[in-house]
Amino acid sequence: MKRRPNYLAGFASLVWLFLIGLPLYVMLAATLRTRTDYSDGGPLSFPKHWTLKNYTQDFSNGFGQYFLNTMWVTLAVVVIVLLLVPPLSYAIVRSKGRLTSGVFRLFLIGLAIPAQAVIVPMFYVISKAGLYDNLIGVILPTAAFSLPVCTLILSGVMRDITSDLYEAMAMDGAPPWRVFFQLVLPLSRGGLSTIMVFSALQAWNGFLFPLVLTQSDSSKVITLGLYNFQTEHGVDIPGLLAAVVLSMLPIFIVYLFARRALVQGLMGVGGK
Amino acid sequence: MTTTTQRVAGRWTVNRSAGRSSAAVIRPGFAWAVPATLFFVLFAVVPLVLVAVLSFTSWNGLGSPQWTGMANWNALIHDHTMIQSLWLSLLITVLGVVVQTPLSLLLGVWAAGRQRNRAVLSAVYFIPLLLSATAISVLWRALLDPNFGVPAQAHWLFGNGNLLGMQSGAIGVLVFVGAWQYTPFHTLIYQGAARAIPQVLYQAAEMDGAGTIRQFWHITLPQLRNTMITSMILMVVGGLTTFDTVLILTQGGPGTDTTISAYYMYQKAFKGFDFGGGSAIALVLVVIATIISLIVVRVSGYDKMRSSAEGL
């Protein structure tokens, strides 16, 4: 079967390629040239004086610290999510109780709570708990706000485990914890990696909670570092854009090696 | 459904009728849901209740909140900036949907084709998805800088270059950057849905002599109806909660020309130290978001979903 080429969509795709490609080119080119080269030649020109100084300078301006902070936040959020969500999803899918279906409804409603709406009381709670300007104060709400989407994703995956398998385990007289570890977890590996990627992205790219819950340089995450860099040295565009590139580098590496898991995790992000 | 399942290595394969005759399956108790529920209640539900309480108090961020009754709400009703911020949120949301829907629909349907070059191009298209909203805003702020950015080199396109210095320009930039950020995601949704359309429909249309455009209108579009609804609702939610872009690109300016509700709340609470007034705005946002989410749940059928294979 031969279909005629779709000119309109083809044209739109070319325009879009330009709109994506040009900014990315300008960004990369700017970070690899000296500041004077950038301001003399303009953003669209080809670099004449190549340098890596923009990157090294970012690291000496504290981005190394921000990087470590973000990694610690991301790791902690993923661990919390992986500890809390699988048992919850298991209960949601397998328990027949009224309470559990009420809990599922709670998390569904939770999908709708925009983080912006709770930053004021979150600031209140975290300050009263003595966690203001502490990364733990960022980790806890970030993890909590990843729970609804992760629960939805994982319970969807767990529902696909057929009841025959549960019955087989019941014949062996397996208690729920054995069913959980020997049947449910191994069969939801795909879902587990999706929620891992999703929660890691939420934590890595999170901006709002760090913005209102931290203050000092020692507890700054990378997104906040970008924002501060922009408000304080906005004219140093090559240095600023090098920081942007650094902030996306880990995600880009994951994209290269685990594109499928990442895209599924991303779909979860947008689904929020 | 009465067939034997063989998804796992042989030892769990069992005949369904044999399984049914066995002792009742032991189900996990509510205890399994407790840790996650407690955690979520503590860090999401409690703050949500507190936002309602705080909206009836006066609090400057230090000490304890003082009960002031309806004062914040009375002030809010008469607050011009608040009314304007709701209209601006609505405007930016509507413009976002109008720009992003046709674009992501076209790109998604195009990318659904299995040609090799399309796969390569698609990989490039999705790069904006890898950047945080913060990084995207910082990037565009730098690109659009009137002195050091692209406008300084392309006067024929940007005029005097200070896009963010006037309301229409600032709103245009916010809508454009929003589209840059979110179109790849919606393209992915449409691509997935377009691939799921049965090829038989196109073959039948071809036999009837229908061209590409007619096929698009009479097969592709109707088949993508549900996807469109889902995607548009997500755009609405995303548009109404726009915050990072405004904070970094316009700071709500020029003047209060792009001060949308979420940004106005942040400004009132964390810049003006009027946490009570900020909470009142936050509560308005919660109510709007809840109404939309109820529609989402109703339309998408999430609450009735029994399997991840159904629904989307």
Short mmCIF file of N, CA and C in Angstrom, two decimals, chain A residues 1-3 9-10 13 16-17 19-20 23-24 26-27 38 41-44 84 87-88 90-91 94-96 99 103 107 110 112-114 116-117 119-125 128 140 144-145 147-148 152 156 159-160 162-165 167 171-172 177 180 205 207-208 211-212 223 227 230 237 240-241 244 248 251-252 255 262-263 266-267 270-271, chain B residues 5 7 12 16 19 22 25-28 30 32-33 35-37 39-40 43 47-48 50-51 54 59 63 65 103 106-107 110 121 123-125 127-132 134-135 138-143 148-150 153 179-180 183 185 188-189 203 206 212 215 234 241 243-244 247-248 265-266 269-270 275 279 282 286 289 293 302 305-308:
data_model
loop_
_atom_site.label_atom_id
_atom_site.label_comp_id
_atom_site.label_asym_id
_atom_site.label_seq_id
_atom_site.Cartn_x
_atom_site.Cartn_y
_atom_site.Cartn_z
N MET A 1 0.85 -1.19 0.00
CA MET A 1 0.00 0.00 0.00
C MET A 1 0.89 1.25 0.00
N LYS A 2 0.60 2.12 -0.92
CA LYS A 2 1.43 3.32 -0.99
C LYS A 2 0.59 4.54 -0.64
N ARG A 3 1.10 5.34 0.29
CA ARG A 3 0.34 6.54 0.67
C ARG A 3 1.11 7.77 0.25
N ALA A 9 2.00 18.02 7.45
CA ALA A 9 2.66 17.53 8.65
C ALA A 9 4.18 17.53 8.47
N GLY A 10 4.63 17.19 7.25
CA GLY A 10 6.06 17.21 6.98
C GLY A 10 6.63 18.60 7.15
N SER A 13 6.74 19.51 10.75
CA SER A 13 7.83 18.84 11.45
C SER A 13 9.17 19.52 11.18
N TRP A 16 9.25 22.66 13.29
CA TRP A 16 9.49 22.29 14.68
C TRP A 16 10.95 21.91 14.90
N LEU A 17 11.51 21.19 13.94
CA LEU A 17 12.92 20.82 14.04
C LEU A 17 13.79 22.07 14.19
N LEU A 19 12.77 25.00 15.34
CA LEU A 19 12.50 25.65 16.63
C LEU A 19 13.18 24.93 17.80
N ILE A 20 13.41 23.62 17.64
CA ILE A 20 14.10 22.88 18.69
C ILE A 20 15.61 22.97 18.48
N PRO A 23 17.64 26.75 19.18
CA PRO A 23 17.99 27.07 20.56
C PRO A 23 19.04 26.12 21.13
N LEU A 24 18.93 24.83 20.77
CA LEU A 24 19.91 23.88 21.31
C LEU A 24 21.29 24.18 20.75
N VAL A 26 22.37 27.19 19.69
CA VAL A 26 22.85 28.42 20.32
C VAL A 26 23.35 28.12 21.73
N MET A 27 22.61 27.28 22.44
CA MET A 27 23.00 26.96 23.80
C MET A 27 24.36 26.28 23.85
N TYR A 38 31.29 35.48 22.41
CA TYR A 38 29.83 35.42 22.34
C TYR A 38 29.22 36.79 22.13
N GLY A 41 30.42 38.16 18.47
CA GLY A 41 29.89 37.46 17.30
C GLY A 41 28.37 37.34 17.32
N GLY A 42 27.78 37.44 18.51
CA GLY A 42 26.33 37.23 18.61
C GLY A 42 26.02 35.76 18.77
N PRO A 43 24.83 35.46 19.29
CA PRO A 43 24.48 34.07 19.61
C PRO A 43 24.40 33.15 18.40
N LEU A 44 24.08 33.71 17.21
CA LEU A 44 23.86 32.82 16.07
C LEU A 44 25.14 32.46 15.32
N LEU A 84 7.47 2.95 49.88
CA LEU A 84 6.06 3.18 50.22
C LEU A 84 5.08 2.71 49.15
N PRO A 87 4.00 -1.60 48.50
CA PRO A 87 3.01 -2.20 49.42
C PRO A 87 1.63 -1.55 49.26
N LEU A 88 1.61 -0.23 49.07
CA LEU A 88 0.33 0.47 48.91
C LEU A 88 -0.41 -0.05 47.67
N TYR A 90 -0.02 -2.85 46.13
CA TYR A 90 -0.40 -4.24 46.36
C TYR A 90 -1.71 -4.28 47.13
N ALA A 91 -1.82 -3.48 48.17
CA ALA A 91 -3.05 -3.45 48.97
C ALA A 91 -4.21 -2.96 48.11
N ARG A 94 -5.18 -5.82 45.64
CA ARG A 94 -5.58 -7.14 46.15
C ARG A 94 -6.51 -7.10 47.34
N SER A 95 -6.51 -6.02 48.11
CA SER A 95 -7.37 -6.01 49.29
C SER A 95 -8.78 -5.65 48.88
N LYS A 96 -9.76 -6.30 49.50
CA LYS A 96 -11.14 -6.02 49.13
C LYS A 96 -11.77 -5.01 50.09
N LEU A 99 -11.68 0.37 53.41
CA LEU A 99 -10.64 1.35 53.74
C LEU A 99 -9.68 1.53 52.58
N VAL A 103 -8.66 4.74 50.39
CA VAL A 103 -7.29 5.24 50.24
C VAL A 103 -6.98 5.51 48.77
N PHE A 107 -5.78 9.05 46.96
CA PHE A 107 -4.62 9.30 46.10
C PHE A 107 -5.03 9.84 44.73
N GLY A 110 -5.56 13.24 45.25
CA GLY A 110 -4.24 13.82 45.45
C GLY A 110 -3.55 14.19 44.16
N ALA A 112 -4.66 15.80 41.93
CA ALA A 112 -5.08 17.13 41.50
C ALA A 112 -4.47 18.25 42.32
N ILE A 113 -3.88 17.93 43.47
CA ILE A 113 -3.38 19.01 44.31
C ILE A 113 -2.13 19.61 43.67
N PRO A 114 -2.21 20.86 43.20
CA PRO A 114 -1.01 21.44 42.63
C PRO A 114 -0.05 21.83 43.76
N GLN A 116 1.88 24.21 43.97
CA GLN A 116 1.83 25.64 44.26
C GLN A 116 0.85 25.96 45.38
N ALA A 117 -0.26 25.19 45.42
CA ALA A 117 -1.32 25.50 46.36
C ALA A 117 -0.91 25.24 47.79
N ILE A 119 2.39 25.53 49.07
CA ILE A 119 3.72 26.00 49.50
C ILE A 119 3.65 26.84 50.77
N VAL A 120 2.57 27.59 50.98
CA VAL A 120 2.51 28.40 52.20
C VAL A 120 2.40 27.52 53.45
N PRO A 121 1.40 26.60 53.51
CA PRO A 121 1.36 25.72 54.69
C PRO A 121 2.58 24.81 54.79
N MET A 122 3.16 24.42 53.64
CA MET A 122 4.36 23.58 53.69
C MET A 122 5.49 24.34 54.37
N PHE A 123 5.60 25.61 54.03
CA PHE A 123 6.60 26.47 54.66
C PHE A 123 6.36 26.51 56.17
N TYR A 124 5.08 26.60 56.56
CA TYR A 124 4.70 26.63 57.97
C TYR A 124 5.10 25.33 58.67
N VAL A 125 4.68 24.19 58.07
CA VAL A 125 4.94 22.88 58.67
C VAL A 125 6.45 22.64 58.79
N LYS A 128 8.12 24.88 61.39
CA LYS A 128 7.78 24.46 62.76
C LYS A 128 8.51 23.17 63.12
N LEU A 140 11.02 15.41 51.89
CA LEU A 140 9.73 14.88 52.35
C LEU A 140 8.56 15.33 51.48
N ALA A 144 6.27 13.06 48.86
CA ALA A 144 4.83 12.95 49.07
C ALA A 144 4.07 13.30 47.79
N PHE A 145 4.56 14.31 47.06
CA PHE A 145 3.85 14.73 45.86
C PHE A 145 4.12 13.81 44.66
N LEU A 147 3.87 10.53 45.15
CA LEU A 147 3.14 9.30 45.48
C LEU A 147 1.91 9.06 44.60
N PRO A 148 1.01 10.05 44.38
CA PRO A 148 -0.20 9.74 43.62
C PRO A 148 0.07 9.16 42.23
N LEU A 152 -0.68 5.30 40.95
CA LEU A 152 -1.54 5.04 39.80
C LEU A 152 -0.83 4.15 38.79
N GLY A 156 -1.72 0.08 38.28
CA GLY A 156 -2.14 -0.30 36.94
C GLY A 156 -1.37 -1.52 36.46
N ARG A 159 -2.37 -4.73 38.43
CA ARG A 159 -3.68 -5.28 38.07
C ARG A 159 -3.57 -6.30 36.94
N ASP A 160 -2.50 -6.20 36.15
CA ASP A 160 -2.36 -7.11 35.02
C ASP A 160 -1.87 -8.49 35.43
N THR A 162 -2.44 -11.97 36.62
CA THR A 162 -3.70 -12.70 36.59
C THR A 162 -3.96 -13.43 37.91
N SER A 163 -5.24 -13.65 38.18
CA SER A 163 -5.61 -14.22 39.48
C SER A 163 -5.16 -15.68 39.60
N ASP A 164 -4.94 -16.36 38.47
CA ASP A 164 -4.45 -17.74 38.54
C ASP A 164 -3.17 -17.82 39.35
N LEU A 165 -2.32 -16.83 39.13
CA LEU A 165 -1.02 -16.86 39.81
C LEU A 165 -1.19 -16.71 41.31
N GLU A 167 -3.85 -17.60 42.95
CA GLU A 167 -4.46 -18.85 43.42
C GLU A 167 -3.41 -19.93 43.60
N MET A 171 -2.53 -21.90 47.04
CA MET A 171 -2.52 -23.35 47.23
C MET A 171 -1.30 -23.79 48.01
N ASP A 172 -0.20 -23.05 47.82
CA ASP A 172 1.01 -23.34 48.59
C ASP A 172 0.88 -22.83 50.01
N TRP A 177 2.95 -11.57 52.58
CA TRP A 177 4.30 -11.03 52.35
C TRP A 177 5.08 -11.89 51.37
N PHE A 180 3.81 -11.14 47.96
CA PHE A 180 4.33 -9.83 47.58
C PHE A 180 5.76 -9.94 47.03
N ASN A 205 14.35 17.71 38.83
CA ASN A 205 13.88 18.94 38.20
C ASN A 205 13.06 19.82 39.14
N PHE A 207 11.63 22.46 41.64
CA PHE A 207 12.07 23.84 41.81
C PHE A 207 11.32 24.55 42.94
N LEU A 208 9.99 24.32 42.97
CA LEU A 208 9.14 25.09 43.87
C LEU A 208 9.46 24.85 45.35
N LEU A 211 12.72 26.27 46.33
CA LEU A 211 12.65 27.73 46.27
C LEU A 211 12.13 28.31 47.58
N VAL A 212 11.08 27.71 48.14
CA VAL A 212 10.49 28.31 49.34
C VAL A 212 10.98 27.66 50.62
N THR A 223 18.46 23.37 40.31
CA THR A 223 17.49 24.27 39.67
C THR A 223 17.52 25.64 40.34
N TYR A 227 18.48 29.41 38.87
CA TYR A 227 17.66 30.61 39.08
C TYR A 227 18.49 31.74 39.69
N GLN A 230 20.95 33.19 37.27
CA GLN A 230 20.28 34.05 36.31
C GLN A 230 19.97 35.43 36.91
N ILE A 237 25.99 35.07 29.87
CA ILE A 237 25.15 34.06 29.22
C ILE A 237 25.89 32.74 28.97
N LEU A 240 25.97 30.90 32.22
CA LEU A 240 24.60 30.52 32.59
C LEU A 240 24.14 29.29 31.80
N LEU A 241 24.38 29.34 30.48
CA LEU A 241 23.92 28.24 29.64
C LEU A 241 24.73 26.97 29.89
N VAL A 244 22.98 25.36 32.55
CA VAL A 244 21.78 24.68 32.05
C VAL A 244 22.16 23.31 31.49
N MET A 248 21.11 19.30 32.85
CA MET A 248 20.36 18.27 32.12
C MET A 248 21.22 17.05 31.79
N ILE A 251 20.21 13.48 33.04
CA ILE A 251 18.98 12.99 32.41
C ILE A 251 19.29 12.59 30.98
N PHE A 252 20.15 13.39 30.32
CA PHE A 252 20.51 13.08 28.94
C PHE A 252 21.20 11.72 28.85
N TYR A 255 18.72 9.13 29.08
CA TYR A 255 18.00 9.11 27.80
C TYR A 255 18.72 8.25 26.79
N LEU A 262 12.78 5.93 30.40
CA LEU A 262 12.72 7.38 30.60
C LEU A 262 11.45 7.96 30.00
N VAL A 263 11.14 7.53 28.77
CA VAL A 263 9.94 8.09 28.12
C VAL A 263 8.70 7.72 28.91
N LEU A 266 8.59 9.93 31.82
CA LEU A 266 8.22 11.28 31.40
C LEU A 266 6.72 11.38 31.18
N MET A 267 6.12 10.33 30.61
CA MET A 267 4.69 10.37 30.39
C MET A 267 3.97 10.52 31.73
N GLY A 270 4.15 14.28 32.72
CA GLY A 270 3.17 15.14 32.08
C GLY A 270 1.77 14.80 32.53
N GLY A 271 1.59 13.57 32.95
CA GLY A 271 0.27 13.15 33.38
C GLY A 271 -0.14 13.82 34.68
N THR B 5 -2.48 -19.93 32.27
CA THR B 5 -1.55 -18.82 32.10
C THR B 5 -0.13 -19.33 32.20
N ARG B 7 2.74 -17.06 32.02
CA ARG B 7 3.59 -15.88 31.94
C ARG B 7 4.89 -16.04 32.70
N TRP B 12 4.46 -21.66 38.19
CA TRP B 12 3.20 -21.05 38.62
C TRP B 12 2.05 -21.36 37.67
N ARG B 16 -7.05 -23.04 35.71
CA ARG B 16 -7.91 -22.13 36.44
C ARG B 16 -8.92 -22.87 37.32
N GLY B 19 -7.45 -24.00 40.46
CA GLY B 19 -7.24 -22.91 41.41
C GLY B 19 -8.52 -22.57 42.15
N SER B 22 -9.44 -24.49 45.29
CA SER B 22 -8.56 -24.42 46.46
C SER B 22 -9.11 -23.49 47.53
N VAL B 25 -8.09 -17.33 48.61
CA VAL B 25 -6.83 -16.60 48.54
C VAL B 25 -6.75 -15.64 49.73
N ILE B 26 -5.60 -15.67 50.41
CA ILE B 26 -5.43 -14.75 51.53
C ILE B 26 -5.07 -13.37 50.98
N ARG B 27 -5.85 -12.37 51.35
CA ARG B 27 -5.61 -11.04 50.81
C ARG B 27 -4.85 -10.17 51.78
N PRO B 28 -4.06 -9.23 51.26
CA PRO B 28 -3.32 -8.34 52.16
C PRO B 28 -4.29 -7.44 52.91
N PHE B 30 -5.32 -3.98 55.38
CA PHE B 30 -5.17 -2.54 55.23
C PHE B 30 -3.78 -2.07 55.68
N TRP B 32 -0.98 -2.88 54.88
CA TRP B 32 -0.03 -2.66 53.77
C TRP B 32 -0.12 -1.24 53.22
N ALA B 33 -1.27 -0.62 53.37
CA ALA B 33 -1.45 0.72 52.81
C ALA B 33 -1.12 1.81 53.81
N PRO B 35 1.65 2.82 55.79
CA PRO B 35 2.81 3.74 55.76
C PRO B 35 2.67 4.84 54.71
N ALA B 36 2.34 4.43 53.47
CA ALA B 36 2.23 5.42 52.40
C ALA B 36 1.10 6.42 52.69
N THR B 37 -0.01 5.91 53.22
CA THR B 37 -1.14 6.80 53.49
C THR B 37 -0.78 7.83 54.56
N PHE B 39 2.17 8.93 55.36
CA PHE B 39 3.14 9.85 54.79
C PHE B 39 2.45 10.90 53.93
N PHE B 40 1.51 10.42 53.11
CA PHE B 40 0.82 11.32 52.19
C PHE B 40 -0.09 12.28 52.96
N PHE B 43 2.16 15.01 54.66
CA PHE B 43 2.85 16.01 53.85
C PHE B 43 2.05 16.53 52.66
N PRO B 47 -1.16 19.83 54.94
CA PRO B 47 -0.93 21.17 54.39
C PRO B 47 -2.15 21.73 53.67
N LEU B 48 -2.88 20.84 53.00
CA LEU B 48 -4.05 21.29 52.25
C LEU B 48 -5.14 21.81 53.20
N LEU B 50 -4.41 22.93 56.21
CA LEU B 50 -3.82 24.13 56.81
C LEU B 50 -3.99 25.36 55.93
N VAL B 51 -3.97 25.17 54.62
CA VAL B 51 -4.07 26.32 53.73
C VAL B 51 -5.43 26.99 53.92
N LEU B 54 -5.16 28.78 57.37
CA LEU B 54 -4.29 29.97 57.31
C LEU B 54 -4.95 31.12 56.56
N TRP B 59 -0.44 36.24 59.16
CA TRP B 59 0.84 35.64 59.58
C TRP B 59 1.94 36.22 58.70
N GLY B 63 6.76 33.91 64.28
CA GLY B 63 5.78 33.82 65.36
C GLY B 63 4.60 32.96 64.97
N PRO B 65 0.43 32.50 63.66
CA PRO B 65 -0.65 33.16 62.91
C PRO B 65 -1.73 33.69 63.85
N LEU B 103 -0.51 21.70 16.72
CA LEU B 103 0.91 21.40 16.51
C LEU B 103 1.23 19.97 16.93
N LEU B 106 -0.54 17.33 14.65
CA LEU B 106 0.14 17.13 13.37
C LEU B 106 1.44 16.37 13.55
N LEU B 107 2.26 16.82 14.51
CA LEU B 107 3.56 16.18 14.71
C LEU B 107 3.41 14.74 15.17
N TRP B 110 2.33 12.58 12.30
CA TRP B 110 3.47 12.44 11.40
C TRP B 110 4.49 11.46 11.97
N LEU B 121 14.38 11.91 13.78
CA LEU B 121 13.91 13.26 14.06
C LEU B 121 13.15 13.31 15.38
N ALA B 123 13.62 11.63 18.00
CA ALA B 123 14.56 11.66 19.11
C ALA B 123 15.01 13.08 19.42
N VAL B 124 15.16 13.90 18.35
CA VAL B 124 15.55 15.30 18.56
C VAL B 124 14.38 16.10 19.13
N TYR B 125 13.18 15.84 18.58
CA TYR B 125 12.01 16.59 19.04
C TYR B 125 11.81 16.52 20.54
N ILE B 127 13.89 16.32 22.97
CA ILE B 127 14.92 16.83 23.88
C ILE B 127 14.37 17.85 24.90
N PRO B 128 13.44 18.74 24.52
CA PRO B 128 12.93 19.67 25.54
C PRO B 128 12.35 18.97 26.77
N LEU B 129 11.89 17.72 26.57
CA LEU B 129 11.35 16.97 27.71
C LEU B 129 12.40 16.69 28.77
N LEU B 130 13.68 16.72 28.35
CA LEU B 130 14.74 16.37 29.28
C LEU B 130 15.13 17.55 30.16
N LEU B 131 14.67 18.74 29.80
CA LEU B 131 15.06 19.93 30.55
C LEU B 131 13.99 20.26 31.58
N SER B 132 14.42 20.73 32.74
CA SER B 132 13.45 21.15 33.75
C SER B 132 12.81 22.46 33.31
N THR B 134 12.66 25.06 34.93
CA THR B 134 13.61 26.10 35.30
C THR B 134 14.65 26.29 34.21
N ALA B 135 15.24 25.18 33.78
CA ALA B 135 16.29 25.26 32.76
C ALA B 135 15.73 25.86 31.46
N VAL B 138 15.27 29.61 31.93
CA VAL B 138 16.57 30.29 31.96
C VAL B 138 17.15 30.35 30.55
N LEU B 139 17.03 29.24 29.80
CA LEU B 139 17.53 29.19 28.44
C LEU B 139 16.87 30.25 27.57
N TRP B 140 15.54 30.34 27.62
CA TRP B 140 14.84 31.28 26.75
C TRP B 140 15.05 32.72 27.18
N ARG B 141 15.18 32.93 28.48
CA ARG B 141 15.48 34.27 28.97
C ARG B 141 16.81 34.75 28.38
N ALA B 142 17.79 33.83 28.33
CA ALA B 142 19.09 34.18 27.78
C ALA B 142 18.99 34.38 26.27
N LEU B 143 18.25 33.48 25.58
CA LEU B 143 18.13 33.58 24.13
C LEU B 143 17.43 34.87 23.72
N PHE B 148 22.06 40.76 24.47
CA PHE B 148 23.03 39.71 24.16
C PHE B 148 22.39 38.51 23.49
N GLY B 149 21.08 38.55 23.29
CA GLY B 149 20.41 37.37 22.74
C GLY B 149 20.17 37.46 21.26
N VAL B 150 19.30 36.58 20.77
CA VAL B 150 19.01 36.51 19.34
C VAL B 150 18.39 37.81 18.80
N GLN B 153 20.52 40.26 17.14
CA GLN B 153 21.10 39.90 15.83
C GLN B 153 20.04 39.83 14.74
N ALA B 179 4.66 26.25 24.94
CA ALA B 179 4.50 25.32 23.82
C ALA B 179 5.79 24.55 23.57
N TRP B 180 6.91 25.25 23.64
CA TRP B 180 8.22 24.61 23.43
C TRP B 180 8.43 23.50 24.45
N THR B 183 4.82 20.76 24.02
CA THR B 183 4.42 20.11 22.77
C THR B 183 5.05 18.72 22.59
N PHE B 185 5.72 16.47 24.73
CA PHE B 185 4.96 15.51 25.54
C PHE B 185 3.63 15.15 24.87
N LEU B 188 4.01 12.96 21.91
CA LEU B 188 4.17 11.55 22.29
C LEU B 188 2.82 10.88 22.50
N ILE B 189 1.91 11.60 23.18
CA ILE B 189 0.58 11.04 23.42
C ILE B 189 -0.11 10.74 22.09
N GLN B 203 -7.05 1.27 4.83
CA GLN B 203 -7.10 0.47 3.60
C GLN B 203 -8.48 0.55 2.96
N GLU B 206 -8.91 3.86 1.35
CA GLU B 206 -8.13 3.92 0.13
C GLU B 206 -8.90 3.27 -1.04
N THR B 212 -5.43 11.62 1.30
CA THR B 212 -4.81 11.76 2.61
C THR B 212 -5.61 12.69 3.53
N GLN B 215 -8.83 11.18 4.63
CA GLN B 215 -8.54 10.13 5.60
C GLN B 215 -8.27 10.74 6.97
N LEU B 234 -4.90 17.93 30.20
CA LEU B 234 -3.56 18.06 30.76
C LEU B 234 -2.99 19.44 30.45
N THR B 241 -1.38 26.08 36.23
CA THR B 241 -0.39 26.04 37.30
C THR B 241 0.97 26.57 36.85
N PHE B 243 4.11 28.49 36.67
CA PHE B 243 4.72 29.31 37.71
C PHE B 243 6.19 29.62 37.39
N ASP B 244 6.99 28.56 37.21
CA ASP B 244 8.42 28.74 36.99
C ASP B 244 8.70 29.71 35.85
N LEU B 247 7.96 33.29 36.89
CA LEU B 247 8.95 33.78 37.87
C LEU B 247 10.26 34.13 37.18
N ILE B 248 10.72 33.29 36.27
CA ILE B 248 12.04 33.48 35.69
C ILE B 248 12.00 34.42 34.48
N MET B 265 0.19 34.62 44.22
CA MET B 265 0.21 34.00 45.55
C MET B 265 1.63 33.95 46.12
N TYR B 266 2.57 33.52 45.29
CA TYR B 266 3.96 33.43 45.72
C TYR B 266 4.47 34.81 46.15
N ALA B 269 2.82 36.01 49.48
CA ALA B 269 3.28 35.29 50.67
C ALA B 269 4.77 35.47 50.91
N PHE B 270 5.58 35.16 49.89
CA PHE B 270 7.00 35.06 50.15
C PHE B 270 7.78 36.34 49.86
N PHE B 275 1.27 35.93 54.49
CA PHE B 275 1.02 34.50 54.26
C PHE B 275 -0.46 34.16 54.33
N SER B 279 -2.47 32.41 51.32
CA SER B 279 -3.23 31.17 51.51
C SER B 279 -4.61 31.26 50.88
N ALA B 282 -4.23 30.62 47.35
CA ALA B 282 -3.92 29.20 47.17
C ALA B 282 -5.20 28.37 47.22
N VAL B 286 -6.78 25.72 44.61
CA VAL B 286 -7.14 24.33 44.94
C VAL B 286 -8.54 24.02 44.43
N ALA B 289 -8.49 23.64 40.70
CA ALA B 289 -7.81 22.40 40.31
C ALA B 289 -8.67 21.19 40.61
N SER B 293 -9.93 18.36 38.11
CA SER B 293 -9.54 16.96 38.28
C SER B 293 -10.76 16.05 38.34
N TYR B 302 -10.50 7.01 35.05
CA TYR B 302 -9.45 6.48 35.92
C TYR B 302 -10.03 5.67 37.08
N MET B 305 -10.96 2.25 36.15
CA MET B 305 -9.97 1.49 35.41
C MET B 305 -9.57 0.23 36.16
N ARG B 306 -9.58 -0.88 35.47
CA ARG B 306 -9.24 -2.14 36.12
C ARG B 306 -7.87 -2.66 35.68
N SER B 307 -7.36 -2.13 34.63
CA SER B 307 -6.09 -2.64 34.12
C SER B 307 -5.41 -1.52 33.34
N SER B 308 -4.09 -1.55 33.33
CA SER B 308 -3.37 -0.50 32.62
C SER B 308 -3.56 -0.64 31.12
#
